[in-house]
XYZ file of C-alpha atoms in Angstrom:
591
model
C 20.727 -0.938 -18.155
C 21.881 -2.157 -21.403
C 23.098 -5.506 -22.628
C 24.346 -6.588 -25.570
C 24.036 -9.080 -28.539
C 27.772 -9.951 -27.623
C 26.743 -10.797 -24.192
C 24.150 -12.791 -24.890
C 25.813 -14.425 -27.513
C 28.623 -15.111 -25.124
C 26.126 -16.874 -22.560
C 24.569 -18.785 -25.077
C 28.133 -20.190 -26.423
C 29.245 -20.497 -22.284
C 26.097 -23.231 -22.123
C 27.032 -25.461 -24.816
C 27.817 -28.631 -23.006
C 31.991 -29.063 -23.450
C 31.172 -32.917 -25.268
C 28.426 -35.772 -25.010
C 29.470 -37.323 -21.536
C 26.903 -35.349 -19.316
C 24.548 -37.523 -21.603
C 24.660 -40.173 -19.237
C 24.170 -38.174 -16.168
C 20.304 -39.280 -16.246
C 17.692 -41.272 -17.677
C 14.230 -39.852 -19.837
C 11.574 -41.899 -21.454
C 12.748 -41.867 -24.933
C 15.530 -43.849 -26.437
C 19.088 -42.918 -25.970
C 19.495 -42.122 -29.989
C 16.579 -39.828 -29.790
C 18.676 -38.266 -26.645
C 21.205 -38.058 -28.741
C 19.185 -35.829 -31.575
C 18.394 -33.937 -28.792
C 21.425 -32.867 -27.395
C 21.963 -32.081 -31.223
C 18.958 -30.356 -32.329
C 17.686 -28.095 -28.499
C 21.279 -25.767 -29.330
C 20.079 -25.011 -33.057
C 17.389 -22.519 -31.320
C 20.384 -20.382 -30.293
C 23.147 -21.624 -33.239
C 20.437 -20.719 -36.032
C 19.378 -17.247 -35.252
C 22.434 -16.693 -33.901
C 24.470 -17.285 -37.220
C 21.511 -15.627 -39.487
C 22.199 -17.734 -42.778
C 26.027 -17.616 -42.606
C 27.430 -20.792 -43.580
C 30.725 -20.661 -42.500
C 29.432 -19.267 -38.629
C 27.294 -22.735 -38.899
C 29.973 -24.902 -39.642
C 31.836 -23.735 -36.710
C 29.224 -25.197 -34.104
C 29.500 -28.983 -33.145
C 25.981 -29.520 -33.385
C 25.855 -28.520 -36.577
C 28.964 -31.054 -37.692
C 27.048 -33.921 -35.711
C 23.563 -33.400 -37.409
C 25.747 -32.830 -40.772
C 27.695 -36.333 -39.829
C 23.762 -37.757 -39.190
C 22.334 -36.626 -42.651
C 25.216 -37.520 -44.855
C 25.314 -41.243 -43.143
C 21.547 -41.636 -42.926
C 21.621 -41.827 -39.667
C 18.554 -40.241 -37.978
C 16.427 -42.126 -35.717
C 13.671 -44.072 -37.543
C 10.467 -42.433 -37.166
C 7.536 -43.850 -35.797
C 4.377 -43.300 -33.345
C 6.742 -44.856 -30.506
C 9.655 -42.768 -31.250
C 7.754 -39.069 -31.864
C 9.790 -37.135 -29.778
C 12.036 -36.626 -32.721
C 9.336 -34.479 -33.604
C 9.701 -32.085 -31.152
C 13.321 -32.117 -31.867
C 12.818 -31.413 -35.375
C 10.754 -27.905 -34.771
C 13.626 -26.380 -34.902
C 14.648 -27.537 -38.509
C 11.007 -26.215 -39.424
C 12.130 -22.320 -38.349
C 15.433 -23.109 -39.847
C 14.349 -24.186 -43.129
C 11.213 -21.818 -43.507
C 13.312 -18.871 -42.352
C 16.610 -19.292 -43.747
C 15.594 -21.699 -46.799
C 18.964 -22.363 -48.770
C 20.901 -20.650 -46.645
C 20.523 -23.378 -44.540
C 19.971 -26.409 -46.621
C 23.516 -25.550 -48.189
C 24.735 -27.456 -45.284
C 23.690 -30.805 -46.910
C 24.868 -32.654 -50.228
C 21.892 -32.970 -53.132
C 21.670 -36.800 -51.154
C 21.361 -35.817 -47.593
C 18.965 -33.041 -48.745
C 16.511 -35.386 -50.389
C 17.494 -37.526 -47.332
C 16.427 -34.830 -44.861
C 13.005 -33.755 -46.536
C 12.126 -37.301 -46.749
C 12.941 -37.932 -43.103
C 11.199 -35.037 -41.844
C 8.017 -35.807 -43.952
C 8.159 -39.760 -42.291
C 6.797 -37.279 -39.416
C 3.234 -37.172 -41.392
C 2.618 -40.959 -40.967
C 2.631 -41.062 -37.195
C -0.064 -40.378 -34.632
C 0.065 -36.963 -32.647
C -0.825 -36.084 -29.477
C -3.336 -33.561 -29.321
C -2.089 -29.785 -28.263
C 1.326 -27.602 -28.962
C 2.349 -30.324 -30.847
C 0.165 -29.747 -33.960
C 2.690 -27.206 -34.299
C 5.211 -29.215 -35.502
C 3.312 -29.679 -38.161
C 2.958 -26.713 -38.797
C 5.981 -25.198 -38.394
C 7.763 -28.443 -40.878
C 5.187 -28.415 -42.971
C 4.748 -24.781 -42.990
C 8.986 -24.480 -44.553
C 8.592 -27.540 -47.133
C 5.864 -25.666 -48.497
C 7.300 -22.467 -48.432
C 10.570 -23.792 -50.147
C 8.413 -25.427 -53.065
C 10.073 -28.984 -51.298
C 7.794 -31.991 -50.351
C 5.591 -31.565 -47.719
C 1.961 -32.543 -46.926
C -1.131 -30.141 -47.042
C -3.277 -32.786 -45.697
C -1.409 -32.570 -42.250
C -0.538 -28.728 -42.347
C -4.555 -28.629 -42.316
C -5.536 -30.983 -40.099
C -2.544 -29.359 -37.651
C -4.008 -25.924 -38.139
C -7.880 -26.889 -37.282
C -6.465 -28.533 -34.100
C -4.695 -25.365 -33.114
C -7.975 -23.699 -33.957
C -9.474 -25.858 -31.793
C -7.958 -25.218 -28.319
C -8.202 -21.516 -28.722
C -9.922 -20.265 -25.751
C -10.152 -16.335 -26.783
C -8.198 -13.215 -25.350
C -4.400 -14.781 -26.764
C -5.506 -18.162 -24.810
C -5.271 -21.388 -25.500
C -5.051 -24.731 -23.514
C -2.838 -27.096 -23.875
C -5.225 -30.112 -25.608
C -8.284 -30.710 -23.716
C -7.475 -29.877 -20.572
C -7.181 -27.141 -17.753
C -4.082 -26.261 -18.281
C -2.798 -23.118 -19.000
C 0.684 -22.612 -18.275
C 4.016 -21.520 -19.912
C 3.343 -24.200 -23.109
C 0.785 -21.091 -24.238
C 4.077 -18.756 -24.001
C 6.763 -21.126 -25.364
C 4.924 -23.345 -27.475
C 1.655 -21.739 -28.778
C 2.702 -17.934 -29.191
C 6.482 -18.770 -29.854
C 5.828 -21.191 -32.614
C 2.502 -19.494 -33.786
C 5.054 -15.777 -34.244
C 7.732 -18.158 -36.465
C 5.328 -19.440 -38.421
C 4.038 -15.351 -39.336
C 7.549 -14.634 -40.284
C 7.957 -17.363 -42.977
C 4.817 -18.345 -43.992
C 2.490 -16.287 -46.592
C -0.285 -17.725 -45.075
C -2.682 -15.277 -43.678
C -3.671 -17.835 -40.709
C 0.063 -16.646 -39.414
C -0.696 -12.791 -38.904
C -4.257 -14.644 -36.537
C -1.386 -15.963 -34.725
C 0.311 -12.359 -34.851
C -2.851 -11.143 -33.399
C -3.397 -13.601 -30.510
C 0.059 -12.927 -29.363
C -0.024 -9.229 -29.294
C -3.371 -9.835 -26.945
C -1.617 -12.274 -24.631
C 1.056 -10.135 -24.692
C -1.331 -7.547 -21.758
C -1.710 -10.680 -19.736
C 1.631 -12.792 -19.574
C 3.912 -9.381 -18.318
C 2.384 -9.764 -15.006
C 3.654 -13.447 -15.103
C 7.122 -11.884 -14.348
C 7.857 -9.795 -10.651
C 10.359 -6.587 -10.347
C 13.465 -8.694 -9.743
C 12.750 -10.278 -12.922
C 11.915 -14.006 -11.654
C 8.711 -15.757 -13.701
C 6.124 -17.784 -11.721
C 6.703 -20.352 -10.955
C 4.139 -22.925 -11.840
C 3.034 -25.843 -13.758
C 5.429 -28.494 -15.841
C 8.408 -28.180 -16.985
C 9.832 -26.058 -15.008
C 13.402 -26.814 -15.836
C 13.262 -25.125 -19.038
C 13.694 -21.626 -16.961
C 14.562 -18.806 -18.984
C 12.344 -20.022 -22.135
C 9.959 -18.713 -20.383
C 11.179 -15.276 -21.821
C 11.338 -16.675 -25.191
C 7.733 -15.507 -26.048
C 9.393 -12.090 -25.506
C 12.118 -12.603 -27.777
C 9.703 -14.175 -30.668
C 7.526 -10.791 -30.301
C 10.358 -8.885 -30.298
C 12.286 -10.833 -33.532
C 8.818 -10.922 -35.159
C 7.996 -7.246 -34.853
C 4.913 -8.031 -33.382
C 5.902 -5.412 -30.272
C 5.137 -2.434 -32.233
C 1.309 -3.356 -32.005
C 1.120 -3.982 -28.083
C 1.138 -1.691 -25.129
C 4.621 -2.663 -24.109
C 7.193 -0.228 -25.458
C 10.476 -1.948 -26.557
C 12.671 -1.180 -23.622
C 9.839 -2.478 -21.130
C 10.515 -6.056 -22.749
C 14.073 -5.514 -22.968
C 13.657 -5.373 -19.499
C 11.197 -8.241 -18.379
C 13.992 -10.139 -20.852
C 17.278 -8.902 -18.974
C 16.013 -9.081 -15.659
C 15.104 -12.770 -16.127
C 18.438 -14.013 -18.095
C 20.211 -11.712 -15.036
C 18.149 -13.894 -12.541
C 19.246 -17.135 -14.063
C 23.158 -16.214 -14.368
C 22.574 -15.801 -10.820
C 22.060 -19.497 -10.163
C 23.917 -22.655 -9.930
C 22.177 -23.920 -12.913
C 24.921 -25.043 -14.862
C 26.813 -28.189 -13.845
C 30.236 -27.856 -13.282
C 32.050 -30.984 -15.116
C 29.593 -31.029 -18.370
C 28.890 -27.638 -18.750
C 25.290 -28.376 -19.416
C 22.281 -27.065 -17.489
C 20.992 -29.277 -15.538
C 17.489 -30.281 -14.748
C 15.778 -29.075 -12.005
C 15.011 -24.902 -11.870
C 16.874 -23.013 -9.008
C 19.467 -25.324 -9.059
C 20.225 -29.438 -9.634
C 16.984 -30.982 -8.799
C 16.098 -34.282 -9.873
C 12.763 -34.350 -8.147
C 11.516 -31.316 -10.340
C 11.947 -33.499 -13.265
C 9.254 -35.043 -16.376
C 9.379 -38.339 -17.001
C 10.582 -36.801 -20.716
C 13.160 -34.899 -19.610
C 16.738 -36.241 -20.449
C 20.164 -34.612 -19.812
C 20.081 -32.671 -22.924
C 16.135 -31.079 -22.204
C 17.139 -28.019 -20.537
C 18.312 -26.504 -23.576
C 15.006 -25.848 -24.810
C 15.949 -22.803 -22.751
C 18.016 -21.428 -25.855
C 14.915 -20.474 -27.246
C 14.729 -17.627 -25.659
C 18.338 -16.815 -27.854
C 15.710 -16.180 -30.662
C 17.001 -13.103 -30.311
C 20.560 -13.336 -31.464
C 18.780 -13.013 -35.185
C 18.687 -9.461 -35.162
C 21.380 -7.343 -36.658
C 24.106 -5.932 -34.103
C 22.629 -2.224 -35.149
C 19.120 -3.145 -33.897
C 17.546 -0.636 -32.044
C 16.752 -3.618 -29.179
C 20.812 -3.593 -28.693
C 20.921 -0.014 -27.393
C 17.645 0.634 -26.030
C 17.624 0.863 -21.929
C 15.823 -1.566 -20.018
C 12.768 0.125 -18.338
C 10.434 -1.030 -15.859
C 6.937 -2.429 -15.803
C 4.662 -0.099 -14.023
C 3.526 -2.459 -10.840
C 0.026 -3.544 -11.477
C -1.181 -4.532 -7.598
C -4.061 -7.047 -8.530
C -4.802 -8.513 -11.913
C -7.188 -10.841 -12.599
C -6.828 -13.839 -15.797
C -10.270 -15.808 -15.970
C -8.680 -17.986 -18.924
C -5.436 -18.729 -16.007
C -7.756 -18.770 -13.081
C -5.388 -16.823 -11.568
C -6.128 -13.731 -9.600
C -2.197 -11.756 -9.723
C -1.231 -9.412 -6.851
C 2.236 -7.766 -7.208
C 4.390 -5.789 -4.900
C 8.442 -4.393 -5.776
C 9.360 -7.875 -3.909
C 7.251 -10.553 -5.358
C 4.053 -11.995 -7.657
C 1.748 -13.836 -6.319
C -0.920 -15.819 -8.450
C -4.035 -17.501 -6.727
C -4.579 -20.496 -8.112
C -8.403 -21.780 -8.964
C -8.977 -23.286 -12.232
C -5.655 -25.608 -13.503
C -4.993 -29.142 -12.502
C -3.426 -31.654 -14.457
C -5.685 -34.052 -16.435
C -2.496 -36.575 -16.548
C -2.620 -37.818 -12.766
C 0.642 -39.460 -13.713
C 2.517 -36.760 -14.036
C 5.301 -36.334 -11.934
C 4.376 -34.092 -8.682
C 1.167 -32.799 -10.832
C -0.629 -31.437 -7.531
C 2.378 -29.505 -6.354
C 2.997 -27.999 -10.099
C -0.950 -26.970 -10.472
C -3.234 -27.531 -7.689
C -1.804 -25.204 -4.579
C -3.581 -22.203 -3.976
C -0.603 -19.724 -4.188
C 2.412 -19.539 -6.422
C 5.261 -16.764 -5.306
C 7.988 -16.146 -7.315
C 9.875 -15.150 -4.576
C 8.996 -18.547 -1.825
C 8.437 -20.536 -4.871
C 6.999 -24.444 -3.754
C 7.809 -27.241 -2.770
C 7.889 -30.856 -3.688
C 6.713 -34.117 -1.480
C 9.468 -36.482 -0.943
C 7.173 -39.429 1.149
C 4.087 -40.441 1.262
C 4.432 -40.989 5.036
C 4.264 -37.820 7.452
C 3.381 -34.033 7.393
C 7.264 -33.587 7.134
C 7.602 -35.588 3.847
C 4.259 -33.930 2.078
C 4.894 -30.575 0.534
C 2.348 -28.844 2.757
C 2.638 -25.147 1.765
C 0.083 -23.178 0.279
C -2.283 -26.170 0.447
C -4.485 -27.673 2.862
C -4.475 -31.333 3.171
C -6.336 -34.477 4.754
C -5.508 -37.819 6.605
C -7.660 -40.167 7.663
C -7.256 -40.110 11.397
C -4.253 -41.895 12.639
C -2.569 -42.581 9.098
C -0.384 -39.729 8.589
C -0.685 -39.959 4.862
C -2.303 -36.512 3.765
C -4.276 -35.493 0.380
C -4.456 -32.677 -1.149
C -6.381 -30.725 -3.739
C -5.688 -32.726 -6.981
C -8.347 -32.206 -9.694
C -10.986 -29.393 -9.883
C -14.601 -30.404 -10.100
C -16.237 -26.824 -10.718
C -14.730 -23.072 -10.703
C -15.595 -19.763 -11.321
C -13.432 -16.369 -10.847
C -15.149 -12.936 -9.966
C -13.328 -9.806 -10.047
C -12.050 -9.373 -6.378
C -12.016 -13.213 -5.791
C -12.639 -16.463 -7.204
C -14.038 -20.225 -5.861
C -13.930 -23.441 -6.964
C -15.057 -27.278 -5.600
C -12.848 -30.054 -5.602
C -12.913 -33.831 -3.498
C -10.347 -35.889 -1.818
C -10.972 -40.038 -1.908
C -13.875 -38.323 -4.087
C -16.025 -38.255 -0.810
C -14.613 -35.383 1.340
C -16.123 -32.369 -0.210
C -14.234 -28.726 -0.452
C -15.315 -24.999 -1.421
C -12.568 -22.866 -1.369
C -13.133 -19.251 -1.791
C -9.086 -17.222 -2.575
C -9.347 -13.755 -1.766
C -5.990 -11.478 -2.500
C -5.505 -8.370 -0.028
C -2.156 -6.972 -1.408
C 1.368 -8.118 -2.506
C 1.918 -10.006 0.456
C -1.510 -11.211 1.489
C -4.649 -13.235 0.431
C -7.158 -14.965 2.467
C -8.781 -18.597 1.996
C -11.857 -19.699 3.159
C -12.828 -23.366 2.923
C -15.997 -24.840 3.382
C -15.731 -28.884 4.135
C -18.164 -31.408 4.308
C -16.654 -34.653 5.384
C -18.149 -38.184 5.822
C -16.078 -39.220 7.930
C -13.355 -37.904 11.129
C -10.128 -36.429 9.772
C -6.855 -34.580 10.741
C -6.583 -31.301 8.308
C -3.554 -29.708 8.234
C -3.051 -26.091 6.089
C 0.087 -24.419 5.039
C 1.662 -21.019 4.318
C 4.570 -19.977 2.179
C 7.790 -22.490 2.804
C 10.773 -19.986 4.552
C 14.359 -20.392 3.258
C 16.827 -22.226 5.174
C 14.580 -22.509 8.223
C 15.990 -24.901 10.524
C 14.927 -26.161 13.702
C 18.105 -26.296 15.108
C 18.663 -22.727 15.322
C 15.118 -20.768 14.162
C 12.834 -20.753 16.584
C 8.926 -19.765 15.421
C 6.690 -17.449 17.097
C 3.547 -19.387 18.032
C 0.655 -17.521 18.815
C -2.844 -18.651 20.430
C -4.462 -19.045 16.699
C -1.528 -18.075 14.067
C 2.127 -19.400 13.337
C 4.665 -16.822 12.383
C 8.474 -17.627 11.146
C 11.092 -15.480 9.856
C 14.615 -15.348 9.077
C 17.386 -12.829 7.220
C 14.777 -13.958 4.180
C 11.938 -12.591 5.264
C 8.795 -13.669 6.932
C 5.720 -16.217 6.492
C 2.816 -16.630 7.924
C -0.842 -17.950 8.783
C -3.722 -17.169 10.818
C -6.606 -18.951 11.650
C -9.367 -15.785 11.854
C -12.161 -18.270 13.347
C -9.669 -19.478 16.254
C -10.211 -23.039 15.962
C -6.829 -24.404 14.722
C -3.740 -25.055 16.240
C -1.023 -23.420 15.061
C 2.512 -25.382 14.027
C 5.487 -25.171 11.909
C 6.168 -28.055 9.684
C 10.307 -28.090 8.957
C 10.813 -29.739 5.496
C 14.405 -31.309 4.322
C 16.885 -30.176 2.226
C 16.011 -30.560 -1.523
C 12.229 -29.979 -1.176
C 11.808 -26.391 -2.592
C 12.313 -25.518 -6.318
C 14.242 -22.239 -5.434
C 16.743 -23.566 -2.643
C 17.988 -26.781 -1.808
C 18.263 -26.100 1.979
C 15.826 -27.283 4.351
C 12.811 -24.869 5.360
C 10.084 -24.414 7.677
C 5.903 -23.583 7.026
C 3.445 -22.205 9.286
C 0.943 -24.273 9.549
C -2.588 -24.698 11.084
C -4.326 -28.079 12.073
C -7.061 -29.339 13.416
C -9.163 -32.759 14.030
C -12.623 -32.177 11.851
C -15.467 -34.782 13.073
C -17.956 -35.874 10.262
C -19.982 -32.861 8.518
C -19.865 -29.375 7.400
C -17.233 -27.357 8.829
C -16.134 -24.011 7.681
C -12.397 -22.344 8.415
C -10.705 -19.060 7.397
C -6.874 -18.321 6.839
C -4.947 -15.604 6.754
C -1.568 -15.876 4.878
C 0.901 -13.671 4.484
C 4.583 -13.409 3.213
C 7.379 -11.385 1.633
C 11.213 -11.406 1.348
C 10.504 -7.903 4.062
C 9.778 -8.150 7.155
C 6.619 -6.266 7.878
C 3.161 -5.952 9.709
C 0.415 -7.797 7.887
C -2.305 -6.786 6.799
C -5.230 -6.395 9.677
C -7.997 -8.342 8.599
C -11.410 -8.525 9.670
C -13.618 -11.625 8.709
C -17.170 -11.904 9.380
C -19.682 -14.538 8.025
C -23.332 -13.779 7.453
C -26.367 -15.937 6.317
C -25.694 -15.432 2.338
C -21.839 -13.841 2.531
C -18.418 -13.441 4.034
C -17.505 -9.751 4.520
C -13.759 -8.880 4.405
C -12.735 -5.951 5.981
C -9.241 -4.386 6.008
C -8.371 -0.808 7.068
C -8.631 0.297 3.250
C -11.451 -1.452 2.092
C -14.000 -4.001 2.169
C -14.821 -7.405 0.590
C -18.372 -8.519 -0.063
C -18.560 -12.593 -1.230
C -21.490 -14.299 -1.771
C -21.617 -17.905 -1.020
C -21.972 -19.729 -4.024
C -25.014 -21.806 -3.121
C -27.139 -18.617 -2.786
C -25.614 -17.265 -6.122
C-alpha cells in the first residue's frame, strides 16, 4: 500500500484546531500564556517541514501569524525557572532555525529578530531538569551557533555531557536517573539527537546518528502487525509520535545504515497513522485531539498536559520535508518479518509477537516520580498488549475500582484497598525469562519470575513472604465491553476464562490454590475503549510467611486453545514444560 505526501499533508492540516476556544476545555500545570505558546508552537513540527523554507506557504498557517503577532509585539512569556516549559515549546524553533536558517528568520523584522534570539537565549539562565531536556539546549543552541547568531557554548556543553551521561549503550538511554525507558528514548532522545546531525557540523551529531541506527533493531518490535505501538509508560496521549523516530530516521537518511529497508518503515509508519485515523481521537467542536489515547480520556492525562499537548503528535509530520519525488512517496509498504520472542535487557522487557498482538513483559521500569499520575498502571504491570492495552484505577476503595489486570495486588485483610507492584528493588533478565524483587507497605516481600510461552501466553511465578495475613488478588488481560449483564464467564475449579466477539482472556492458577473470579471494571477504565470490561482473576487469603503461586495467562483478539503448560518446582528450579519445549529457571537465591 502506498500513501502519499498529499495525504499526509491533508491529515496534518484536518488536525489543526478550527480557533483557540478548545483552549479552555482543560486545565495543565503551566500558566495559561505558556498554553497559549503551546497551542502556537506543537503545529510548527508539521507547518515547518511541511512548508520546507517557503515563505509565502508559512505565512498561510495561523500559527505562524500568531507567533509573528508575539515577536513583533514582544510578547512571549517571560522566561524563568518557574515558567520552563516554554522551553520545550521552543525545540521546535531550534530545528527551524538550524535547518532552515534565513529561510525562516525572514518571517521576523531586524527588531523581532534580535527580539527572538534574545528571548530564546533568556533560556540559558534557568535551571533544567535533568534528562531529554538537555536537548533543548542543544537543539537552540545547536541553530544560534550554526547561524553565526548569539548563543551560549557554555550550555551547549554542559547539555551535551548530560546527554552523555544517561547513555546506557546499545541506542539506550534513560530518561535522567531513573528506570525509565520508554517512548521519551524514541521521541525525545533519537528524534532530537537525528535533527541535531542534520544541521549541526558537529561530529557529536553523527554519535547520535549512530545510536539511532542501533536502537533502530530494538524499537520495530515496539510496534504489532496491525500497526498499534505498546502501549506503556507516560504520556501516552501523544499517540502517533511514537512513529516520529521513524520519520526523523527516515528525513535524516539515517535508514540506509540499518537493517530495515525503506518500505518496512514506510510500513511500521502507515500502519500506525492508519490505526489512529481509525479512532475517535479528534474532538468534534474544536477540531483538536484530545487527551487521552484511544479516545477522550481525562484519566490518562499528566499533570503537564494542557488542551493544546497532543499535538506533539505532529512530530511524526517530520516527514512532510521531503520533496514530493522522494523515493519514500512511492515505495510500497512492506511488512516486518514477525519476530516471536525478543528480549531488551536495557527495556526489561522480554517481547513475544504473534499476527494479532505484542506483548512486552515488564521487569525493570517503574517510575522514580511516585507522583505521577497513575505511575504503577503506566510502568509497573507485568504485561503490556497492544491489542488489550490497560487499564486505569478510578478508587481507592474495592477490587472493582483498582485496575487489577496484569498485576497482582494486596489488602490487608478486611480493607478492600489493594497495592500493587510500585517500585522495583532488584532485577535481572535472562534470555528465556527474567525476575525481579519488589515490596508493598515496604514489608510484604515479592519475587516474581515472567516467563513468555508464545504470542498469546506467558507464565508468572511469585514467591511472597508476608508478615502479616492478607487477601491477594491477580489479574489477566482486561476483555472489551465485557458486561455482566449479558457475558457470562466460564469458571473453572482453578482458572477463570472470559470471552466475547473480541476475543478471549484468561488465567490459571497451575498450583490449584486460588479461587478463580472475574472482576467487571466501569466504563472509562481502559486506555483503548471506553466501555466497561471484565478480568479473570485469581484470589486467595495468604496467612503470614512464604508462600509461592504460579499463573498461567493467556489472551488474544482469536479465540483459541492455550497453550498446555506443565509446571513443576524442584529444590533449586521451576521446570516449564509445554508440548514444544522446555523451561529450566533457577531460583535466584541458589544463583
Amino acid at each position: 500500500m502506498v500513501f502519499t505526501k498529499s495525504d499526509l499533508f491533508e491529515y496534518m492540516v484536518e488536525l489543526l484546531p478550527k480557533d483557540d476556544e478548545y483552549l479552555r476545555q482543560s486545565g495543565g500545570s503551566y500558566l495559561q500564556e505558556i498554553r497559549q505558546l503551546e497551542s502556537i508552537l506543537r503545529p510548527f513540527w508539521g507547518i515547518i517541514p511541511a512548508c520546507n523554507g517557503s515563505i509565502d506557504k508559512l505565512k498561510s498557517f495561523d500559527a505562524i501569524k500568531k507567533f509573528q503577532k508575539c515577536v513583533e509585539e514582544r510578547t512571549l512569556p517571560r522566561v524563568s525557572t518557574e515558567n520552563r516549559q516554554i522551553a520545550v515549546e521552543a525545540g521546535v524553533l531550534g530545528y527551524a532555525i538550524g535547518q532552515f536558517g534565513e529561510a525562516f528568520l525572514q518571517l521576523f523584522s531586524k527588531a523581532g529578530r534580535t527580539y527572538l534570539i534574545e528571548w530564546l537565549n533568556q533560556l540559558n539562565q534557568i535551571e533544567f531538569p535533568t534528562g531529554n531536556w538537555y536537548f533543548f539546549l542543544i537543539l537552540i543552541n545547536g541553530a544560534l551557533k550554526e547561524q553565526d547568531l548569539p548563543y551560549s557554548e557554555e550550555r551547549l556543553a554542559v547539555a551535551k555531557e548530560g546527554i552523555e551521561s544517561f547513555y546506557l549503550g546499545d541506542g539506550w538511554y534513560s530518561d535522567g536517573e531513573n528506570q525509565q525507558r520508554d517512548y521519551y528514548v524514541a521521541f525525545a532522545f533519537h528524534f532530537y539527537g537525528l535533527l541535531y546531525s542534520r544541521f549541526s557540523s558537529d561530529p557529536q551529531g553523527q554519535v547520535y546518528v549512530k545510536r539511532a541506527v542501533i536502537f533502530a533493531n530494538d524499537f520495530k518490535h515496539w510496534f504489532d502487525p496491525q500497526g498499534r505501538s505498546l502501549p506503556f509508560g507516560r504520556s501516552l496521549t501523544y499517540r502517533f509520535a511514537h512513529i516520529s523516530f521513524w520519520s526523523a530516521l527516515v528525513v535524516s537518511g539515517a535508514y540506509q545504515k540499518t537493517d530495515l529497508s525503506l518500505g518496512e518503515i514506510k510500513g511500521i509508519i502507515g500502519r500506525n497513522l492508519r490505526f489512529w485515523r481509525q479512532q475517535p481521537i479528534q474532538l468534534p467542536k474544536g477540531k483538536n485531539l484530545s487527551i487521552g489515547y484511544g479516545y477522550n480520556h481525562l484519566i490518562l492525562s499528566e499533570d503537564y498536559n494542557a488542551p493544546a499537548s497532543p499535538m506533539w503528535a505532529f512530530k511524526a509530520f517530520l516527514l512532510l520535508e521531503l520533496p514530493s519525488d522522494d523515493l519514500f512517496w512511492s515505495v510500497f509498504e512492506e511488512n516486518l518479518p514477525i519476530k516471536t520472542q525478543t528480549v531488551q535487557p536495557h527495556a526489561g522487557f522480554h517481547i513475544t509477537q504473534s499476527a494479532e498482538q505484542t506483548i512486552a513483559l515488564s521487569n525493570l521500569q517503574y517510575c522514580k516520580n511516585q507522583k505521577m499520575y497513575h505511575q504503577n498502571e503506566k510502568y509497573t504491570k507485568f504485561a503490556y498488549s497492544t491489542y488489550f492495552g490497560f487499564n486505569l484505577t478510578r478508587d481507592s476503595q474495592n477490587i472493582e475500582s483498582f485496575a487489577i489486570d496484569s498485576t497482582l495486588a494486596f489488602s490487608m485483610k478486611g480493607h478492600d484497598q489493594y497495592q500493587s507492584r510500585q517500585t522495583i528493588s532488584a532485577s535481572k533478565i535472562f534470555p528465556t525469562y527474567s525476575w525481579s524483587r519488589w515490596f508493598v507497605w515496604n514489608e510484604l516481600q515479592v519475587e516474581t519470575y515472567l516467563v513468555p510461552i508464545d504470542g498469546a501466553t506467558h507464565l508468572r511465578i511469585h514467591v511472597i513472604d508476608t508478615p502479616y495475613t492478607v487477601e491477594a488478588i491477580e489479574g489477566g488481560f482486561p476483555l472489551f465491553e465485557w458486561n455482566p449483564k449479558y457475558d457470562q464467564p466460564k469458571i473453572y475449579t482453578f482458572s477463570s476464562y472470559l470471552e466475547n466477539r473480541f476475543g478471549f482472556s484468561l488465567i490459571r492458577d497451575l498450583n490449584e490454590s486460588r479461587q478463580p473470579d472475574v472482576v467487571n471494571q466501569g466504563p472509562n477504565t481502559n486506555i483503548y475503549s471506553p466501555e466497561k470490561n471484565g478480568i479473570p482473576i485469581l484470589k486467595t487469603e495468604l496467612s503470614r510467611g512464604k508462600h509461592t503461586i504460579v499463573t498461567l495467562v493467556a489472551g488474544s483478539s482469536k479465540k483459541k486453545a492455550p497453550v498446555e503448560v506443565q509446571f513443576i518446582e524442584a529444590a533449586n528450579t521451576y521446570h516449564v514444560k509445554t508440548k514444544d519445549q522446555e523451561l529450566i529457571i533457577k531460583k535466584e537465591r541458589f544463583r
